[in-house]
mmCIF file of C-alpha atoms in Angstrom:
data_model
loop_
_atom_site.group_PDB
_atom_site.id
_atom_site.type_symbol
_atom_site.label_atom_id
_atom_site.label_comp_id
_atom_site.label_asym_id
_atom_site.label_seq_id
_atom_site.Cartn_x
_atom_site.Cartn_y
_atom_site.Cartn_z
ATOM 1 C CA UNK G 1 -30.057 -22.298 -9.841
ATOM 2 C CA UNK G 2 -27.987 -23.525 -12.692
ATOM 3 C CA UNK G 3 -24.123 -23.891 -12.103
ATOM 4 C CA UNK G 4 -23.112 -21.700 -15.088
ATOM 5 C CA UNK G 5 -24.672 -18.840 -13.877
ATOM 6 C CA UNK G 6 -22.886 -18.990 -10.594
ATOM 7 C CA UNK G 7 -19.596 -19.438 -11.997
ATOM 8 C CA UNK G 8 -20.299 -16.660 -14.790
ATOM 9 C CA UNK G 9 -21.224 -14.281 -11.745
ATOM 10 C CA UNK G 10 -18.586 -15.234 -9.500
ATOM 11 C CA UNK G 11 -15.958 -17.169 -11.585
ATOM 12 C CA UNK G 12 -14.986 -18.756 -7.952
ATOM 13 C CA UNK G 13 -14.350 -21.996 -9.059
ATOM 14 C CA UNK G 14 -11.312 -21.194 -11.435
ATOM 15 C CA UNK G 15 -7.802 -21.271 -10.031
ATOM 16 C CA UNK G 16 -6.389 -17.914 -9.529
ATOM 17 C CA UNK G 17 -3.188 -17.323 -12.321
ATOM 18 C CA UNK G 18 -0.504 -15.009 -12.511
ATOM 19 C CA UNK G 19 -0.769 -11.717 -13.202
ATOM 20 C CA UNK G 20 -1.292 -11.060 -16.934
ATOM 21 C CA UNK G 21 1.650 -9.666 -18.907
ATOM 22 C CA UNK G 22 1.013 -6.557 -21.202
ATOM 23 C CA UNK G 23 0.573 -8.987 -24.442
ATOM 24 C CA UNK G 24 -2.203 -10.756 -21.986
ATOM 25 C CA UNK G 25 -3.606 -7.573 -21.488
ATOM 26 C CA UNK G 26 -3.571 -6.436 -25.056
ATOM 27 C CA UNK G 27 -5.644 -9.826 -25.933
ATOM 28 C CA UNK G 28 -8.045 -9.733 -23.780
ATOM 29 C CA UNK G 29 -9.166 -5.905 -24.425
ATOM 30 C CA UNK G 30 -9.750 -7.166 -28.018
ATOM 31 C CA UNK G 31 -11.196 -10.542 -27.536
ATOM 32 C CA UNK G 32 -13.957 -8.552 -25.235
ATOM 33 C CA UNK G 33 -14.272 -5.098 -27.583
ATOM 34 C CA UNK G 34 -17.957 -3.919 -27.671
ATOM 35 C CA UNK G 35 -20.233 -2.804 -30.259
ATOM 36 C CA UNK G 36 -21.338 0.510 -29.427
ATOM 37 C CA UNK G 37 -24.743 1.172 -30.850
ATOM 38 C CA UNK G 38 -25.517 5.061 -31.695
ATOM 39 C CA UNK G 39 -28.977 5.939 -31.754
ATOM 40 C CA UNK G 40 -30.930 6.641 -34.956
ATOM 41 C CA UNK G 41 -30.947 10.351 -34.784
ATOM 42 C CA UNK G 42 -27.047 10.776 -33.140
ATOM 43 C CA UNK G 43 -25.192 13.981 -34.601
ATOM 44 C CA UNK G 44 -22.534 14.011 -32.190
ATOM 45 C CA UNK G 45 -20.340 11.163 -33.372
ATOM 46 C CA UNK G 46 -16.514 10.029 -32.058
ATOM 47 C CA UNK G 47 -13.343 11.952 -32.971
ATOM 48 C CA UNK G 48 -9.629 11.199 -32.480
ATOM 49 C CA UNK G 49 -7.935 13.386 -29.778
ATOM 50 C CA UNK G 50 -5.889 14.838 -32.447
ATOM 51 C CA UNK G 51 -8.863 15.913 -34.265
ATOM 52 C CA UNK G 52 -10.143 17.356 -31.182
ATOM 53 C CA UNK G 53 -7.064 18.987 -30.396
ATOM 54 C CA UNK G 54 -6.324 20.736 -32.790
ATOM 55 C CA UNK G 55 -9.641 22.617 -33.209
ATOM 56 C CA UNK G 56 -9.883 23.765 -29.326
ATOM 57 C CA UNK G 57 -7.713 26.138 -27.172
ATOM 58 C CA UNK G 58 -6.030 25.500 -23.676
ATOM 59 C CA UNK G 59 -7.321 28.322 -21.135
ATOM 60 C CA UNK G 60 -7.660 29.504 -17.893
ATOM 61 C CA UNK G 61 -10.904 30.358 -15.283
ATOM 62 C CA UNK G 62 -10.337 33.798 -16.982
ATOM 63 C CA UNK G 63 -10.334 32.611 -20.406
ATOM 64 C CA UNK G 64 -6.989 33.714 -21.475
ATOM 65 C CA UNK G 65 -5.151 31.274 -23.666
ATOM 66 C CA UNK G 66 -2.350 29.604 -22.122
ATOM 67 C CA UNK G 67 -1.962 27.471 -25.450
ATOM 68 C CA UNK G 68 -3.577 27.529 -28.448
ATOM 69 C CA UNK G 69 -4.329 24.181 -30.624
ATOM 70 C CA UNK G 70 -2.348 22.073 -28.154
ATOM 71 C CA UNK G 71 -0.904 18.737 -29.374
ATOM 72 C CA UNK G 72 -1.316 15.213 -27.875
ATOM 73 C CA UNK G 73 2.755 15.982 -26.829
ATOM 74 C CA UNK G 74 2.308 19.508 -25.358
ATOM 75 C CA UNK G 75 -0.920 19.448 -23.707
ATOM 76 C CA UNK G 76 0.473 18.667 -20.599
ATOM 77 C CA UNK G 77 2.904 20.936 -20.511
ATOM 78 C CA UNK G 78 1.467 23.566 -18.328
ATOM 79 C CA UNK G 79 2.338 23.705 -14.582
ATOM 80 C CA UNK G 80 0.464 21.391 -12.698
ATOM 81 C CA UNK G 81 -0.334 19.102 -15.674
ATOM 82 C CA UNK G 82 -2.901 21.783 -16.659
ATOM 83 C CA UNK G 83 -4.905 21.694 -13.720
ATOM 84 C CA UNK G 84 -7.540 24.312 -13.484
ATOM 85 C CA UNK G 85 -7.243 24.870 -17.476
ATOM 86 C CA UNK G 86 -9.935 24.277 -19.901
ATOM 87 C CA UNK G 87 -10.055 22.957 -23.347
ATOM 88 C CA UNK G 88 -12.406 25.468 -24.862
ATOM 89 C CA UNK G 89 -14.005 26.309 -28.271
ATOM 90 C CA UNK G 90 -16.963 28.652 -29.283
ATOM 91 C CA UNK G 91 -19.826 26.439 -29.077
ATOM 92 C CA UNK G 92 -22.716 27.989 -30.608
ATOM 93 C CA UNK G 93 -20.285 28.869 -33.646
ATOM 94 C CA UNK G 94 -18.960 24.773 -34.074
ATOM 95 C CA UNK G 95 -22.583 23.232 -33.064
ATOM 96 C CA UNK G 96 -22.847 22.329 -36.684
ATOM 97 C CA UNK G 97 -19.033 21.937 -37.942
ATOM 98 C CA UNK G 98 -16.104 19.892 -35.976
ATOM 99 C CA UNK G 99 -18.133 19.316 -32.758
ATOM 100 C CA UNK G 100 -20.315 16.838 -34.703
ATOM 101 C CA UNK G 101 -16.991 14.592 -34.870
ATOM 102 C CA UNK G 102 -16.042 11.889 -37.473
ATOM 103 C CA UNK G 103 -18.663 8.852 -37.877
ATOM 104 C CA UNK G 104 -16.630 6.188 -36.774
ATOM 105 C CA UNK G 105 -17.766 4.152 -39.555
ATOM 106 C CA UNK G 106 -16.000 5.791 -42.404
ATOM 107 C CA UNK G 107 -13.378 7.395 -39.808
ATOM 108 C CA UNK G 108 -12.718 5.225 -36.486
ATOM 109 C CA UNK G 109 -10.930 6.903 -33.936
ATOM 110 C CA UNK G 110 -9.520 4.702 -31.009
ATOM 111 C CA UNK G 111 -10.999 3.294 -28.208
ATOM 112 C CA UNK G 112 -8.296 3.975 -25.330
ATOM 113 C CA UNK G 113 -8.836 0.666 -22.918
ATOM 114 C CA UNK G 114 -7.200 0.912 -19.885
ATOM 115 C CA UNK G 115 -6.586 -3.159 -18.725
ATOM 116 C CA UNK G 116 -6.562 -3.067 -14.774
ATOM 117 C CA UNK G 117 -5.387 -6.465 -13.181
ATOM 118 C CA UNK G 118 -6.319 -6.483 -9.609
ATOM 119 C CA UNK G 119 -6.474 -9.811 -7.198
ATOM 120 C CA UNK G 120 -7.811 -12.760 -6.968
ATOM 121 C CA UNK G 121 -7.171 -13.030 -10.898
ATOM 122 C CA UNK G 122 -9.590 -10.074 -11.963
ATOM 123 C CA UNK G 123 -8.440 -7.869 -14.679
ATOM 124 C CA UNK G 124 -11.109 -5.206 -15.508
ATOM 125 C CA UNK G 125 -11.178 -3.679 -18.993
ATOM 126 C CA UNK G 126 -12.255 -0.097 -19.395
ATOM 127 C CA UNK G 127 -13.449 0.737 -22.810
ATOM 128 C CA UNK G 128 -13.594 4.460 -23.025
ATOM 129 C CA UNK G 129 -15.543 6.338 -25.676
ATOM 130 C CA UNK G 130 -14.561 10.096 -26.373
ATOM 131 C CA UNK G 131 -16.687 12.768 -28.551
ATOM 132 C CA UNK G 132 -16.090 16.426 -29.286
ATOM 133 C CA UNK G 133 -19.475 17.485 -27.989
ATOM 134 C CA UNK G 134 -22.197 16.596 -25.498
ATOM 135 C CA UNK G 135 -25.787 18.173 -26.469
ATOM 136 C CA UNK G 136 -27.684 18.637 -23.315
ATOM 137 C CA UNK G 137 -31.215 18.816 -22.352
ATOM 138 C CA UNK G 138 -34.264 20.814 -23.486
ATOM 139 C CA UNK G 139 -36.118 20.840 -20.222
ATOM 140 C CA UNK G 140 -39.673 22.331 -19.799
ATOM 141 C CA UNK G 141 -39.964 24.883 -17.747
ATOM 142 C CA UNK G 142 -36.282 25.470 -17.426
ATOM 143 C CA UNK G 143 -34.564 25.290 -20.913
ATOM 144 C CA UNK G 144 -31.288 23.917 -22.002
ATOM 145 C CA UNK G 145 -29.389 21.905 -19.833
ATOM 146 C CA UNK G 146 -25.958 20.092 -19.684
ATOM 147 C CA UNK G 147 -24.046 20.933 -23.249
ATOM 148 C CA UNK G 148 -20.437 20.551 -22.973
ATOM 149 C CA UNK G 149 -17.592 20.013 -24.641
ATOM 150 C CA UNK G 150 -15.646 16.981 -24.589
ATOM 151 C CA UNK G 151 -17.401 13.576 -23.464
ATOM 152 C CA UNK G 152 -15.538 10.562 -21.652
ATOM 153 C CA UNK G 153 -17.853 7.868 -21.048
ATOM 154 C CA UNK G 154 -16.971 4.744 -20.457
ATOM 155 C CA UNK G 155 -18.295 0.702 -20.507
ATOM 156 C CA UNK G 156 -16.104 -2.084 -18.394
ATOM 157 C CA UNK G 157 -16.016 -5.883 -18.778
ATOM 158 C CA UNK G 158 -14.807 -7.418 -15.784
ATOM 159 C CA UNK G 159 -12.901 -10.791 -16.768
ATOM 160 C CA UNK G 160 -11.522 -13.474 -14.219
ATOM 161 C CA UNK G 161 -8.645 -15.318 -14.907
ATOM 162 C CA UNK G 162 -9.056 -14.463 -18.631
ATOM 163 C CA UNK G 163 -13.152 -15.230 -18.800
ATOM 164 C CA UNK G 164 -15.565 -12.500 -18.635
ATOM 165 C CA UNK G 165 -17.964 -12.400 -15.736
ATOM 166 C CA UNK G 166 -19.359 -8.729 -15.741
ATOM 167 C CA UNK G 167 -20.343 -6.247 -17.722
ATOM 168 C CA UNK G 168 -20.732 -2.247 -16.547
ATOM 169 C CA UNK G 169 -22.436 0.114 -17.877
ATOM 170 C CA UNK G 170 -21.758 3.329 -17.217
ATOM 171 C CA UNK G 171 -23.844 6.971 -18.308
ATOM 172 C CA UNK G 172 -22.792 10.429 -16.794
ATOM 173 C CA UNK G 173 -20.503 10.084 -13.657
ATOM 174 C CA UNK G 174 -22.837 9.065 -11.032
ATOM 175 C CA UNK G 175 -25.002 6.415 -12.932
ATOM 176 C CA UNK G 176 -23.950 2.935 -13.336
ATOM 177 C CA UNK G 177 -25.287 -0.814 -13.392
ATOM 178 C CA UNK G 178 -23.570 -3.700 -13.348
ATOM 179 C CA UNK G 179 -24.928 -7.085 -15.050
ATOM 180 C CA UNK G 180 -23.854 -10.973 -14.733
ATOM 181 C CA UNK G 181 -22.194 -11.521 -18.698
ATOM 182 C CA UNK G 182 -24.776 -14.137 -19.019
ATOM 183 C CA UNK G 183 -27.261 -11.384 -19.304
ATOM 184 C CA UNK G 184 -25.235 -8.613 -21.155
ATOM 185 C CA UNK G 185 -26.709 -8.037 -24.616
ATOM 186 C CA UNK G 186 -23.934 -9.477 -27.334
ATOM 187 C CA UNK G 187 -22.864 -10.083 -30.709
ATOM 188 C CA UNK G 188 -20.114 -11.770 -32.762
ATOM 189 C CA UNK G 189 -21.977 -14.966 -32.217
ATOM 190 C CA UNK G 190 -22.187 -14.500 -28.240
ATOM 191 C CA UNK G 191 -18.257 -13.590 -27.607
ATOM 192 C CA UNK G 192 -18.605 -10.095 -26.983
ATOM 193 C CA UNK G 193 -20.840 -7.545 -25.475
ATOM 194 C CA UNK G 194 -23.255 -4.739 -26.907
ATOM 195 C CA UNK G 195 -23.586 -0.931 -25.478
ATOM 196 C CA UNK G 196 -26.331 1.532 -26.553
ATOM 197 C CA UNK G 197 -24.967 5.093 -26.819
ATOM 198 C CA UNK G 198 -27.561 7.318 -25.733
ATOM 199 C CA UNK G 199 -28.452 10.467 -28.324
ATOM 200 C CA UNK G 200 -26.514 13.201 -27.885
ATOM 201 C CA UNK G 201 -25.270 12.643 -24.194
ATOM 202 C CA UNK G 202 -23.438 9.182 -25.240
ATOM 203 C CA UNK G 203 -24.269 7.578 -21.741
ATOM 204 C CA UNK G 204 -23.627 3.887 -22.457
ATOM 205 C CA UNK G 205 -26.821 1.372 -21.151
ATOM 206 C CA UNK G 206 -27.792 -2.083 -21.516
ATOM 207 C CA UNK G 207 -30.633 -1.765 -23.740
ATOM 208 C CA UNK G 208 -32.939 0.747 -25.652
ATOM 209 C CA UNK G 209 -35.210 2.633 -24.608
ATOM 210 C CA UNK G 210 -35.519 5.708 -22.382
ATOM 211 C CA UNK G 211 -33.477 5.445 -19.492
ATOM 212 C CA UNK G 212 -34.352 8.304 -17.003
ATOM 213 C CA UNK G 213 -31.551 9.565 -14.310
ATOM 214 C CA UNK G 214 -32.553 12.384 -12.820
ATOM 215 C CA UNK G 215 -36.021 13.197 -11.440
ATOM 216 C CA UNK G 216 -36.806 16.628 -9.183
ATOM 217 C CA UNK G 217 -40.020 18.846 -8.716
ATOM 218 C CA UNK G 218 -39.251 22.584 -9.791
ATOM 219 C CA UNK G 219 -42.602 25.187 -9.091
ATOM 220 C CA UNK G 220 -44.429 22.034 -8.654
ATOM 221 C CA UNK G 221 -43.462 20.650 -12.176
ATOM 222 C CA UNK G 222 -41.679 17.321 -12.609
ATOM 223 C CA UNK G 223 -38.232 17.668 -14.294
ATOM 224 C CA UNK G 224 -36.870 14.890 -15.711
ATOM 225 C CA UNK G 225 -33.960 13.761 -17.361
ATOM 226 C CA UNK G 226 -33.949 10.511 -20.114
ATOM 227 C CA UNK G 227 -30.770 9.474 -22.375
ATOM 228 C CA UNK G 228 -32.701 7.705 -25.559
ATOM 229 C CA UNK G 229 -31.035 4.476 -26.941
ATOM 230 C CA UNK G 230 -32.341 2.544 -29.982
ATOM 231 C CA UNK G 231 -30.781 0.088 -32.708
ATOM 232 C CA UNK G 232 -31.430 1.936 -35.501
ATOM 233 C CA UNK G 233 -28.339 4.095 -35.775
ATOM 234 C CA UNK G 234 -24.516 3.344 -36.384
ATOM 235 C CA UNK G 235 -23.729 0.189 -35.667
ATOM 236 C CA UNK G 236 -19.352 0.339 -34.749
ATOM 237 C CA UNK G 237 -17.343 -2.795 -33.961
ATOM 238 C CA UNK G 238 -14.515 -1.231 -31.668
ATOM 239 C CA UNK G 239 -12.420 -4.211 -32.189
ATOM 240 C CA UNK G 240 -9.554 -2.859 -34.590
ATOM 241 C CA UNK G 241 -9.732 0.672 -32.825
ATOM 242 C CA UNK G 242 -8.746 -0.964 -29.294
ATOM 243 C CA UNK G 243 -5.791 1.245 -28.176
ATOM 244 C CA UNK G 244 -4.622 -0.972 -24.744
ATOM 245 C CA UNK G 245 -3.135 1.123 -21.862
ATOM 246 C CA UNK G 246 -1.909 0.059 -18.737
ATOM 247 C CA UNK G 247 -3.333 0.646 -15.442
ATOM 248 C CA UNK G 248 -1.725 1.958 -13.745
ATOM 249 C CA UNK G 249 0.788 3.522 -15.848
ATOM 250 C CA UNK G 250 2.864 6.361 -17.029
ATOM 251 C CA UNK G 251 2.691 7.992 -20.065
ATOM 252 C CA UNK G 252 4.637 9.918 -22.965
ATOM 253 C CA UNK G 253 5.167 10.661 -26.296
ATOM 254 C CA UNK G 254 1.979 10.494 -28.034
ATOM 255 C CA UNK G 255 0.126 9.561 -25.076
ATOM 256 C CA UNK G 256 1.400 12.575 -22.924
ATOM 257 C CA UNK G 257 -2.276 14.278 -23.226
ATOM 258 C CA UNK G 258 -2.877 11.568 -20.689
ATOM 259 C CA UNK G 259 -1.229 12.683 -17.913
ATOM 260 C CA UNK G 260 -3.455 16.138 -18.775
ATOM 261 C CA UNK G 261 -5.239 17.258 -14.843
ATOM 262 C CA UNK G 262 -7.562 20.104 -16.573
ATOM 263 C CA UNK G 263 -10.857 19.787 -17.874
ATOM 264 C CA UNK G 264 -11.891 18.748 -21.664
ATOM 265 C CA UNK G 265 -14.051 21.287 -22.442
ATOM 266 C CA UNK G 266 -15.409 24.710 -21.598
ATOM 267 C CA UNK G 267 -15.687 26.349 -18.028
ATOM 268 C CA UNK G 268 -19.522 25.709 -17.234
ATOM 269 C CA UNK G 269 -22.159 28.688 -15.943
ATOM 270 C CA UNK G 270 -23.472 28.834 -12.758
ATOM 271 C CA UNK G 271 -26.027 31.980 -13.368
ATOM 272 C CA UNK G 272 -29.193 29.922 -14.228
ATOM 273 C CA UNK G 273 -31.958 30.204 -11.472
ATOM 274 C CA UNK G 274 -32.674 26.914 -11.202
ATOM 275 C CA UNK G 275 -28.863 25.669 -10.160
ATOM 276 C CA UNK G 276 -29.187 25.523 -6.466
ATOM 277 C CA UNK G 277 -31.449 22.950 -7.479
ATOM 278 C CA UNK G 278 -29.848 21.377 -10.248
ATOM 279 C CA UNK G 279 -26.403 22.361 -10.412
ATOM 280 C CA UNK G 280 -26.254 22.564 -14.432
ATOM 281 C CA UNK G 281 -26.809 25.372 -16.640
ATOM 282 C CA UNK G 282 -26.895 25.500 -20.449
ATOM 283 C CA UNK G 283 -23.384 24.898 -20.546
ATOM 284 C CA UNK G 284 -21.676 22.852 -17.909
ATOM 285 C CA UNK G 285 -17.815 22.185 -17.522
ATOM 286 C CA UNK G 286 -15.818 19.345 -19.433
ATOM 287 C CA UNK G 287 -14.908 16.360 -17.542
ATOM 288 C CA UNK G 288 -11.682 15.399 -16.825
ATOM 289 C CA UNK G 289 -9.511 12.703 -18.724
ATOM 290 C CA UNK G 290 -10.333 9.178 -18.869
ATOM 291 C CA UNK G 291 -6.852 8.073 -16.499
ATOM 292 C CA UNK G 292 -9.005 8.108 -13.407
ATOM 293 C CA UNK G 293 -7.255 6.265 -11.042
ATOM 294 C CA UNK G 294 -9.826 6.675 -7.908
ATOM 295 C CA UNK G 295 -12.509 5.572 -10.463
ATOM 296 C CA UNK G 296 -10.417 2.661 -11.992
ATOM 297 C CA UNK G 297 -8.164 0.926 -9.008
ATOM 298 C CA UNK G 298 -11.032 -0.405 -7.119
ATOM 299 C CA UNK G 299 -14.360 -2.363 -7.211
ATOM 300 C CA UNK G 300 -16.998 -1.804 -9.688
ATOM 301 C CA UNK G 301 -20.163 0.319 -8.822
ATOM 302 C CA UNK G 302 -22.207 -3.023 -7.436
ATOM 303 C CA UNK G 303 -21.270 -5.949 -6.337
ATOM 304 C CA UNK G 304 -23.067 -9.076 -7.694
ATOM 305 C CA UNK G 305 -24.816 -11.863 -5.823
ATOM 306 C CA UNK G 306 -27.453 -14.135 -6.032
ATOM 307 C CA UNK G 307 -30.999 -14.618 -3.660
ATOM 308 C CA UNK G 308 -30.163 -16.949 -0.591
ATOM 309 C CA UNK G 309 -32.294 -20.169 -0.390
ATOM 310 C CA UNK G 310 -32.753 -19.584 3.248
ATOM 311 C CA UNK G 311 -33.369 -16.608 5.290
ATOM 312 C CA UNK G 312 -29.518 -15.911 5.856
ATOM 313 C CA UNK G 313 -26.883 -14.190 3.621
ATOM 314 C CA UNK G 314 -23.444 -15.202 2.981
ATOM 315 C CA UNK G 315 -20.491 -12.713 2.410
ATOM 316 C CA UNK G 316 -17.135 -14.547 1.447
ATOM 317 C CA UNK G 317 -14.702 -11.512 1.213
ATOM 318 C CA UNK G 318 -10.911 -11.414 1.159
ATOM 319 C CA UNK G 319 -8.875 -9.108 2.984
ATOM 320 C CA UNK G 320 -5.681 -6.705 2.260
ATOM 321 C CA UNK G 321 -2.497 -8.515 3.709
ATOM 322 C CA UNK G 322 -2.573 -5.023 5.839
ATOM 323 C CA UNK G 323 -5.579 -6.364 7.913
ATOM 324 C CA UNK G 324 -4.029 -7.661 11.441
ATOM 325 C CA UNK G 325 -7.210 -7.436 13.388
ATOM 326 C CA UNK G 326 -8.418 -11.098 15.260
ATOM 327 C CA UNK G 327 -12.063 -10.776 14.064
ATOM 328 C CA UNK G 328 -13.786 -8.868 11.013
ATOM 329 C CA UNK G 329 -17.143 -7.467 11.219
ATOM 330 C CA UNK G 330 -19.639 -7.262 8.246
ATOM 331 C CA UNK G 331 -22.406 -4.906 8.362
ATOM 332 C CA UNK G 332 -25.602 -5.916 5.934
ATOM 333 C CA UNK G 333 -27.661 -2.309 4.942
ATOM 334 C CA UNK G 334 -31.015 -2.867 4.500
ATOM 335 C CA UNK G 335 -33.590 -0.878 3.174
ATOM 336 C CA UNK G 336 -37.637 -0.710 2.643
ATOM 337 C CA UNK G 337 -39.682 0.932 -0.271
ATOM 338 C CA UNK G 338 -40.074 3.696 1.765
ATOM 339 C CA UNK G 339 -36.484 4.701 2.152
ATOM 340 C CA UNK G 340 -35.922 3.612 5.513
ATOM 341 C CA UNK G 341 -32.272 1.967 6.190
ATOM 342 C CA UNK G 342 -31.743 -0.622 9.425
ATOM 343 C CA UNK G 343 -28.730 -3.078 9.681
ATOM 344 C CA UNK G 344 -27.584 -6.805 10.680
ATOM 345 C CA UNK G 345 -24.260 -7.173 11.821
ATOM 346 C CA UNK G 346 -22.174 -10.370 12.022
ATOM 347 C CA UNK G 347 -18.597 -11.260 13.029
ATOM 348 C CA UNK G 348 -16.069 -13.761 12.271
ATOM 349 C CA UNK G 349 -11.948 -14.693 12.913
ATOM 350 C CA UNK G 350 -9.970 -13.614 10.466
ATOM 351 C CA UNK G 351 -7.798 -16.232 8.778
ATOM 352 C CA UNK G 352 -3.959 -16.985 7.204
ATOM 353 C CA UNK G 353 -5.641 -16.845 3.761
ATOM 354 C CA UNK G 354 -7.249 -13.595 4.107
ATOM 355 C CA UNK G 355 -10.585 -15.172 2.992
ATOM 356 C CA UNK G 356 -13.516 -14.867 5.454
ATOM 357 C CA UNK G 357 -17.371 -16.343 4.856
ATOM 358 C CA UNK G 358 -19.979 -14.779 7.512
ATOM 359 C CA UNK G 359 -23.696 -15.342 7.512
ATOM 360 C CA UNK G 360 -25.894 -12.435 8.781
ATOM 361 C CA UNK G 361 -29.295 -12.886 9.095
ATOM 362 C CA UNK G 362 -31.383 -12.058 6.364
ATOM 363 C CA UNK G 363 -33.247 -8.237 6.600
ATOM 364 C CA UNK G 364 -36.237 -7.869 8.338
ATOM 365 C CA UNK G 365 -39.556 -8.602 6.509
ATOM 366 C CA UNK G 366 -40.637 -5.511 4.065
ATOM 367 C CA UNK G 367 -36.422 -4.937 3.785
ATOM 368 C CA UNK G 368 -34.244 -6.007 1.059
ATOM 369 C CA UNK G 369 -30.321 -6.034 1.397
ATOM 370 C CA UNK G 370 -28.693 -2.549 -0.891
ATOM 371 C CA UNK G 371 -24.980 -2.588 0.042
ATOM 372 C CA UNK G 372 -22.710 -3.631 2.934
ATOM 373 C CA UNK G 373 -19.354 -2.554 4.235
ATOM 374 C CA UNK G 374 -16.797 -4.496 6.688
ATOM 375 C CA UNK G 375 -14.860 -3.401 9.847
ATOM 376 C CA UNK G 376 -12.120 -4.188 11.772
ATOM 377 C CA UNK G 377 -12.718 -5.979 15.253
ATOM 378 C CA UNK G 378 -10.640 -6.222 18.388
ATOM 379 C CA UNK G 379 -12.914 -9.476 19.930
ATOM 380 C CA UNK G 380 -16.381 -11.404 18.144
ATOM 381 C CA UNK G 381 -18.522 -8.898 19.914
ATOM 382 C CA UNK G 382 -20.211 -6.349 17.457
ATOM 383 C CA UNK G 383 -19.523 -3.571 19.475
ATOM 384 C CA UNK G 384 -15.598 -3.538 19.244
ATOM 385 C CA UNK G 385 -15.490 -3.031 15.873
ATOM 386 C CA UNK G 386 -14.681 -0.117 13.828
ATOM 387 C CA UNK G 387 -16.088 -0.021 10.270
ATOM 388 C CA UNK G 388 -14.931 1.375 7.387
ATOM 389 C CA UNK G 389 -16.393 4.591 5.943
ATOM 390 C CA UNK G 390 -16.366 3.016 2.385
ATOM 391 C CA UNK G 391 -19.827 0.977 1.463
ATOM 392 C CA UNK G 392 -20.388 -1.369 -1.290
ATOM 393 C CA UNK G 393 -23.575 -1.169 -3.256
ATOM 394 C CA UNK G 394 -24.909 -4.677 -3.708
ATOM 395 C CA UNK G 395 -27.123 -6.209 -6.453
ATOM 396 C CA UNK G 396 -28.934 -9.490 -6.703
ATOM 397 C CA UNK G 397 -29.670 -11.704 -10.128
ATOM 398 C CA UNK G 398 -31.545 -14.636 -10.758
ATOM 399 C CA UNK G 399 -30.690 -16.482 -13.757
ATOM 400 C CA UNK G 400 -33.284 -14.415 -15.567
ATOM 401 C CA UNK G 401 -32.585 -11.235 -14.246
ATOM 402 C CA UNK G 402 -32.381 -9.056 -11.097
ATOM 403 C CA UNK G 403 -34.130 -9.367 -7.926
ATOM 404 C CA UNK G 404 -35.006 -7.584 -4.887
ATOM 405 C CA UNK G 405 -33.994 -9.912 -1.763
ATOM 406 C CA UNK G 406 -33.701 -10.032 2.420
ATOM 407 C CA UNK G 407 -31.028 -12.528 1.822
ATOM 408 C CA UNK G 408 -27.830 -12.448 -0.697
ATOM 409 C CA UNK G 409 -25.263 -14.778 -1.345
ATOM 410 C CA UNK G 410 -21.644 -12.989 -2.420
ATOM 411 C CA UNK G 411 -18.320 -13.583 -3.048
ATOM 412 C CA UNK G 412 -17.040 -10.416 -3.659
ATOM 413 C CA UNK G 413 -13.038 -10.738 -5.213
ATOM 414 C CA UNK G 414 -12.470 -7.387 -4.517
ATOM 415 C CA UNK G 415 -9.938 -7.056 -1.216
ATOM 416 C CA UNK G 416 -11.207 -5.279 1.544
ATOM 417 C CA UNK G 417 -8.123 -3.268 3.443
ATOM 418 C CA UNK G 418 -9.947 -2.433 6.860
#
């Protein structure tokens, strides 16, 4: 496999620099600012936070007004930073009006971007897209599903020592895909990534097409929720709209709204007959805001690797300084096409550098590597290990695209704390 591909995937050959300054992070965020391509049929565009807040009321769970027309400086004023409150409007009355937002080609809004320095030279850049409204789906036989006020979606660029190595595309809070930098679509002479924004729902995807993110059978009929993306709509270069924010950070003044802990939309409905099968009715609760420490402090949704050339996997992992156990265990999880799970486990002595490489056997025939976890062990015997409840999903890539593999080579730059 070409060395360039391996270096872009792992960035392991680069010496680790000191933590970047705020100025360095701001420059990095602009350097890799994406172009967002909206669907040709898009109706609901982004807006500024100020525009949105001027058109909603802050209400409680009984729909009592707590604050009319909140501002960026007053949104966070209620007790508990607004936890349990909602930013609400009359959806039916405003779908054809202000909920359609502001076309970014004529009224560009801010792209709030958290620069999150991590271990081993990693800085993750979280680019957030905000739109006033998320249009749900018309799904047979149930009807309309998933409308909500306020929509936050994100796209992440991972950099190592200032060089982009991976892009994470994120949609609908629980659907994400990480790709190596060299396989991500780009513009600006290949310098910056492209994200495809799904029609109405604004999930961010790697390419144009139809993307199924939910499938179930109801009353004998298959229900699918699909996102549609294409190249025919507005193409927004976000570089001049990026507002770089430190992560973790504290926010005040015109950024005080980032401390708000309530929901960015109306309270959702729960009385539709299909709720027990798919817990979304016509109107669902708006999302939380973009400052999400639990999501942005850890690894990306998938750890990338390459197919092993032998029948043995290789995991190079980094341990937190708090790890004091003499041995570390790695449990590799394998899955068959039918969904059956098996594991292969190996131990190794920890080192003073807290960098450990272990080599578990490949998955059995008919199985592929899907995830892994680590554990603290009192000896080299696997039975002495206590494994973490945290599991990291794995995804293997060759130079041409993602592949299934029974054995994988991984260097995971995000430290483990077992």
